């Protein structure tokens, strides 16, 4: 369903409601901030009109800006030097027409700006940390869309920010704890010779599609992957990731000389000793690398085991070594371990799971969102996993080269387990 029209009705900068104290105005980047990608992360929260049919959208908009200004006094780095870009738009269709059969190109029209813009030259990208758009649909439904830079914020931090902003908006400011911006204390920045934010090459046409795994499909995948060597059954994310990884390899059947690697972003907060609280904001993640050699037959159980082992490697000792050794030494040893035979090309499939993020807790006073999505990334071979609203299923947003997607979505096993 194409949106008939989008009319941007207002644009402004939102500043913190009280000035940021001088000692806090310069945020120290951590080592993990230094190496994080330069793209913006898109998130869209949809709210049905039926949840609060009598709401005055004008007063609701004023309250939203007021609460945003208030939350920025706590999340002061998100305001940056200029403030938060805030806009409102009227969308010429019903909300249901967008969410019932979502298309990533349509969803991108709801974002504050095109997230792929300026990626080829990250050093001259947009100056804002965060941009927000309130989309008002003909039916009375609303969608709050965010673009937030990954240079300072990971997905977990972004979801916590929205949940706390929502609490202030609905009048529950007493439930909002103060965020911590101290990741540089745990991962001090380093002078890394030759480190430069990589430019994103957008030569290939990439597309994103959503594949939904029901509770029953996930149960079947977990059952298939359960073997005696596993101490406990595979998690939902392990089972779905392994299945999609295998499907990804199936679209490259003749690449016998390649090594296929599944890369999972791992939240480090719970891996540290002592663990960090959810209030720890910033980039606090690292990647786990699972490898499938081309000559090994890739059963689902084998792939699940590879993924589990790679994620379990990210423990408190691993984090301690990362803190001490830094990125160059750690990366060198990691790739040396998993690189396989010299000279062989590695094909990566990159996973990030938002299944435990509190995205459906973002109640602004209109009820919890009817749907939340993070529609796409500007890279090929990327999978974003999100829990469905009922908490039982998983939505997989898969981004591939256009020709690869044509083969991927015709896969019979994928078709049988998704909708």
XYZ file of C-alpha atoms in Angstrom:
419
model
C 0.000 0.000 0.000
C 1.505 3.330 -1.085
C 0.874 6.402 1.038
C -1.255 8.855 -0.928
C 0.465 11.908 0.526
C 2.650 13.108 3.377
C 2.529 16.770 4.334
C 5.124 18.001 6.824
C 3.231 20.600 8.856
C 5.922 21.762 11.286
C 9.642 21.499 11.959
C 11.591 22.744 14.967
C 14.463 22.031 17.302
C 13.652 20.786 20.809
C 16.126 21.714 23.546
C 16.410 20.382 27.097
C 13.969 22.157 29.427
C 16.881 23.251 31.621
C 20.461 23.994 30.535
C 22.972 21.178 30.723
C 25.554 21.946 33.471
C 28.962 22.918 31.991
C 30.796 19.820 33.322
C 28.391 17.588 31.351
C 28.451 19.430 28.042
C 31.336 17.446 26.575
C 30.576 13.731 26.508
C 33.606 11.477 26.368
C 33.276 8.762 23.741
C 34.178 5.207 24.685
C 36.277 2.734 22.745
C 33.057 1.046 21.605
C 31.662 4.385 20.413
C 34.817 4.853 18.370
C 34.341 1.642 16.405
C 30.527 1.711 16.100
C 28.986 2.180 12.629
C 28.123 5.661 11.400
C 24.548 4.982 10.281
C 21.318 6.124 11.934
C 19.076 3.497 13.506
C 15.381 3.855 12.512
C 12.575 2.943 14.944
C 8.833 3.491 14.444
C 6.157 3.133 17.159
C 2.531 2.840 15.932
C -0.522 3.700 18.056
C -4.098 2.878 17.037
C -6.758 5.562 17.302
C -9.060 3.052 18.992
C -6.816 3.041 22.071
C -7.741 6.631 22.922
C -10.442 7.765 20.473
C -11.287 10.929 22.381
C -7.747 12.277 22.495
C -7.124 15.804 21.260
C -4.236 15.433 18.837
C -3.225 19.100 19.112
C -2.885 18.997 22.892
C -1.244 15.587 22.601
C 1.364 17.050 20.266
C 2.097 19.938 22.649
C 2.481 17.514 25.545
C 4.778 15.301 23.496
C 7.150 18.192 22.796
C 7.034 19.292 26.438
C 7.878 15.810 27.732
C 10.626 15.461 25.116
C 12.200 18.669 26.379
C 12.007 17.328 29.930
C 13.533 13.922 29.168
C 16.415 15.615 27.345
C 17.561 17.131 30.648
C 18.382 13.541 31.665
C 19.468 12.261 28.236
C 21.411 15.451 27.529
C 23.881 13.853 25.041
C 20.930 13.048 22.766
C 20.301 16.770 22.271
C 23.787 17.233 20.877
C 24.975 20.754 20.194
C 21.896 21.808 18.212
C 18.948 20.059 19.842
C 16.631 17.315 18.629
C 15.074 17.719 15.188
C 11.311 17.408 15.697
C 8.711 17.452 12.948
C 5.043 16.617 12.450
C 3.365 15.290 9.334
C -0.120 14.418 8.115
C -0.203 11.048 6.376
C -2.808 10.513 3.687
C -3.962 7.000 4.554
C -5.147 4.872 7.456
C -2.609 3.465 9.885
C -3.892 -0.062 9.219
C -3.029 0.304 5.532
C 0.642 0.672 6.494
C 0.996 -1.943 9.237
C -1.110 -4.801 7.849
C 1.200 -5.395 4.901
C 4.343 -3.383 5.673
C 6.756 -2.347 2.972
C 10.125 -0.932 3.976
C 10.043 1.786 1.298
C 6.665 3.000 2.596
C 7.880 2.862 6.195
C 10.902 4.981 5.300
C 8.546 7.769 4.240
C 7.473 8.085 7.890
C 11.014 8.708 9.135
C 12.341 12.211 9.873
C 14.899 11.857 7.078
C 16.396 9.286 4.744
C 18.675 7.176 6.925
C 20.937 6.214 4.019
C 21.824 9.866 3.340
C 25.485 10.885 3.728
C 26.599 7.347 4.577
C 29.197 7.371 1.839
C 30.935 10.241 3.660
C 30.276 9.657 7.388
C 32.623 12.415 8.445
C 30.280 15.002 6.870
C 26.985 13.416 7.909
C 24.108 15.132 9.699
C 24.977 17.052 12.843
C 22.050 15.859 14.960
C 22.170 12.912 17.325
C 18.413 12.337 17.265
C 15.531 13.281 14.983
C 11.845 12.555 15.666
C 8.681 12.783 13.569
C 5.104 12.538 14.783
C 2.989 11.106 11.956
C -0.778 11.712 12.142
C -2.909 9.365 10.045
C -6.351 10.077 8.556
C -7.950 7.531 10.905
C -6.633 9.248 14.040
C -3.792 6.804 14.561
C -0.249 8.012 15.187
C 3.302 6.850 14.577
C 6.362 8.209 16.375
C 9.415 7.675 14.181
C 12.993 8.131 15.347
C 16.371 8.240 13.666
C 19.203 8.052 16.200
C 22.905 7.874 15.439
C 24.720 4.627 16.163
C 27.873 6.655 16.741
C 26.639 7.368 20.282
C 23.661 5.084 20.989
C 22.985 1.364 20.608
C 19.521 -0.092 20.052
C 18.997 -1.001 23.708
C 19.788 2.565 24.845
C 17.390 3.958 22.247
C 14.544 1.711 23.421
C 15.125 2.642 27.075
C 15.100 6.337 26.141
C 11.703 6.025 24.434
C 10.238 4.052 27.342
C 11.316 6.762 29.815
C 10.150 9.575 27.554
C 6.767 7.846 27.360
C 6.597 7.587 31.171
C 7.153 11.329 31.553
C 4.561 12.070 28.860
C 1.863 10.052 30.630
C 2.691 11.667 33.990
C 4.771 8.928 35.601
C 8.031 10.857 35.942
C 8.581 9.259 39.368
C 9.218 5.967 37.534
C 12.078 7.444 35.495
C 15.554 6.641 36.791
C 18.560 8.677 35.781
C 20.569 7.289 32.851
C 24.318 6.797 33.128
C 26.713 8.018 30.448
C 29.876 6.461 31.809
C 30.762 3.812 29.228
C 34.144 5.515 28.699
C 34.972 4.569 32.302
C 34.677 0.899 31.390
C 35.994 1.142 27.820
C 38.360 4.152 27.709
C 38.931 5.617 24.254
C 42.185 4.701 22.570
C 44.384 6.098 19.864
C 44.034 3.401 17.245
C 46.392 3.878 14.283
C 44.574 3.532 11.001
C 41.108 3.423 12.581
C 38.635 5.412 10.522
C 34.900 5.067 10.261
C 34.435 2.988 7.164
C 32.544 4.448 4.245
C 29.424 2.579 3.287
C 29.440 1.556 -0.354
C 25.895 1.741 -1.715
C 26.646 0.346 -5.162
C 24.393 -2.705 -4.884
C 20.620 -2.382 -4.889
C 19.485 -3.723 -1.536
C 15.979 -4.532 -0.383
C 14.404 -5.405 2.951
C 11.584 -7.876 3.567
C 9.791 -8.920 6.756
C 9.302 -12.595 7.606
C 7.128 -13.467 10.630
C 7.692 -16.663 12.623
C 4.669 -17.722 14.683
C 4.844 -19.367 18.095
C 4.205 -22.763 16.470
C 6.938 -22.268 13.847
C 9.460 -21.286 16.496
C 8.517 -24.319 18.600
C 9.119 -26.554 15.577
C 12.528 -24.993 14.936
C 13.527 -25.349 18.592
C 12.455 -28.977 18.572
C 14.415 -29.679 15.393
C 17.536 -28.092 16.875
C 17.386 -29.919 20.213
C 20.174 -32.483 20.505
C 21.729 -34.350 23.402
C 24.906 -32.242 23.324
C 22.953 -29.121 24.298
C 22.557 -28.662 28.046
C 19.346 -26.734 27.479
C 17.000 -26.324 24.504
C 17.917 -23.601 22.024
C 16.464 -20.178 22.628
C 13.996 -18.673 20.197
C 16.703 -16.381 18.819
C 19.233 -19.202 18.426
C 16.741 -21.384 16.569
C 15.487 -18.653 14.218
C 18.985 -17.284 13.581
C 20.355 -20.699 12.663
C 17.423 -21.334 10.326
C 17.908 -18.001 8.535
C 21.678 -18.499 8.390
C 21.137 -21.825 6.619
C 18.683 -20.200 4.214
C 21.271 -17.496 3.550
C 23.855 -20.146 2.665
C 21.343 -21.871 0.394
C 21.252 -18.846 -1.920
C 25.029 -19.272 -2.384
C 25.135 -23.005 -3.228
C 28.127 -22.773 -5.568
C 30.367 -20.778 -3.240
C 32.255 -23.842 -2.016
C 35.451 -21.898 -1.357
C 33.766 -19.430 0.986
C 33.552 -19.526 4.736
C 30.115 -18.463 6.006
C 30.036 -16.540 9.284
C 27.060 -15.494 11.390
C 27.769 -12.359 13.402
C 25.542 -11.605 16.403
C 25.552 -8.281 18.234
C 25.770 -9.066 21.967
C 24.622 -6.691 24.725
C 27.583 -6.412 27.114
C 25.669 -4.957 30.085
C 24.820 -8.343 31.561
C 28.168 -9.872 30.588
C 30.290 -7.627 32.786
C 31.379 -8.343 36.366
C 29.545 -6.814 38.099
C 26.766 -6.429 35.498
C 25.766 -2.950 34.372
C 22.189 -1.774 34.880
C 19.785 -1.010 32.022
C 20.399 2.665 32.839
C 23.894 2.420 31.330
C 23.545 4.250 28.033
C 25.751 4.382 24.964
C 27.290 1.706 22.779
C 27.755 -1.319 25.026
C 27.829 -4.241 22.604
C 30.281 -6.505 20.831
C 30.027 -9.127 18.133
C 30.041 -12.910 18.420
C 31.264 -14.767 15.331
C 30.010 -18.255 14.452
C 31.568 -20.027 11.473
C 30.346 -22.767 9.135
C 33.051 -24.296 6.987
C 31.924 -24.903 3.402
C 32.869 -28.578 3.429
C 30.813 -29.404 6.543
C 27.194 -30.389 6.032
C 25.215 -27.670 7.744
C 22.464 -29.293 9.783
C 20.247 -26.977 11.795
C 21.544 -28.495 15.051
C 25.149 -27.851 14.031
C 24.449 -24.207 13.222
C 22.572 -23.653 16.480
C 25.524 -25.098 18.368
C 27.958 -22.819 16.520
C 25.862 -19.750 17.315
C 25.437 -20.705 20.974
C 29.163 -21.355 21.447
C 30.118 -18.029 19.873
C 27.711 -16.070 22.076
C 28.794 -17.932 25.216
C 32.377 -16.849 24.500
C 31.266 -13.296 25.297
C 31.543 -13.586 29.079
C 33.084 -11.524 31.868
C 36.613 -12.785 31.055
C 36.113 -11.905 27.397
C 34.959 -8.388 28.314
C 37.908 -7.954 30.669
C 40.315 -8.934 27.891
C 38.570 -6.552 25.513
C 38.983 -3.736 28.020
C 42.659 -4.501 28.493
C 43.750 -5.462 24.992
C 41.620 -3.032 23.035
C 40.200 -3.487 19.560
C 43.293 -4.138 17.403
C 44.749 -6.998 19.452
C 41.379 -8.556 20.130
C 40.179 -8.307 16.548
C 43.402 -9.782 15.236
C 43.202 -12.824 17.504
C 39.491 -13.299 16.841
C 39.839 -13.262 13.079
C 42.912 -15.461 13.295
C 40.902 -18.046 15.186
C 37.901 -18.000 12.859
C 39.464 -17.075 9.555
C 40.049 -20.629 8.396
C 42.448 -21.354 5.589
C 44.466 -18.408 4.366
C 43.085 -16.556 1.409
C 39.521 -17.842 1.676
C 36.735 -15.301 1.413
C 34.402 -14.902 4.387
C 30.723 -14.178 3.687
C 29.068 -12.559 6.700
C 25.425 -12.681 7.744
C 24.877 -10.070 10.457
C 22.221 -10.511 13.155
C 20.968 -8.104 15.771
C 18.218 -9.165 18.167
C 15.847 -6.653 19.769
C 13.711 -9.439 21.223
C 14.471 -8.459 24.822
C 14.325 -4.711 24.306
C 11.429 -2.897 26.060
C 9.957 -1.474 22.857
C 6.359 -2.477 23.640
C 6.515 -0.736 27.020
C 6.446 2.704 25.385
C 3.040 3.872 26.646
C 2.751 7.645 26.145
C -0.684 7.652 27.733
C -2.398 6.263 24.641
C -1.780 2.639 25.551
C 1.058 0.434 24.439
C 2.058 0.498 20.777
C 0.105 -1.675 18.389
C 3.315 -2.345 16.447
C 7.005 -1.435 16.587
C 9.524 -1.886 13.810
C 13.091 -1.015 12.918
C 12.596 -1.331 9.187
C 16.018 -1.659 7.596
C 19.766 -1.129 7.615
C 21.867 0.271 4.770
C 23.967 -2.867 4.481
C 23.486 -6.179 2.710
C 23.201 -9.467 4.635
C 21.630 -7.957 7.765
C 18.855 -9.498 9.894
C 17.031 -7.579 12.653
C 14.943 -9.779 14.966
C 12.042 -8.281 16.943
C 9.412 -9.889 19.149
C 5.842 -9.631 17.872
C 3.398 -7.597 19.959
C 1.876 -10.718 21.563
C 5.344 -11.728 22.763
C 5.154 -15.186 21.179
C 6.448 -14.732 17.634
C 9.499 -13.160 16.006
C 9.637 -10.724 13.106
C 12.789 -11.012 11.003
C 13.665 -7.969 8.901
C 16.089 -9.295 6.292
C 18.165 -6.995 4.073
C 19.891 -8.534 1.056
C 21.056 -7.605 -2.405
C 18.069 -7.471 -4.723
C 19.080 -10.575 -6.697
C 19.773 -12.529 -3.490
C 16.394 -11.575 -2.027
C 14.654 -12.887 -5.137
C 16.133 -16.338 -4.405
C 15.795 -16.086 -0.626
C 12.061 -15.414 -0.535
C 11.360 -18.345 -2.894
C 12.928 -20.827 -0.463
C 10.316 -23.516 0.220
C 11.313 -24.075 3.859
C 11.182 -20.360 4.564
C 7.754 -20.121 2.958
C 6.456 -23.052 5.019
C 7.450 -21.494 8.356
C 6.764 -17.785 7.879
C 4.026 -15.432 6.843
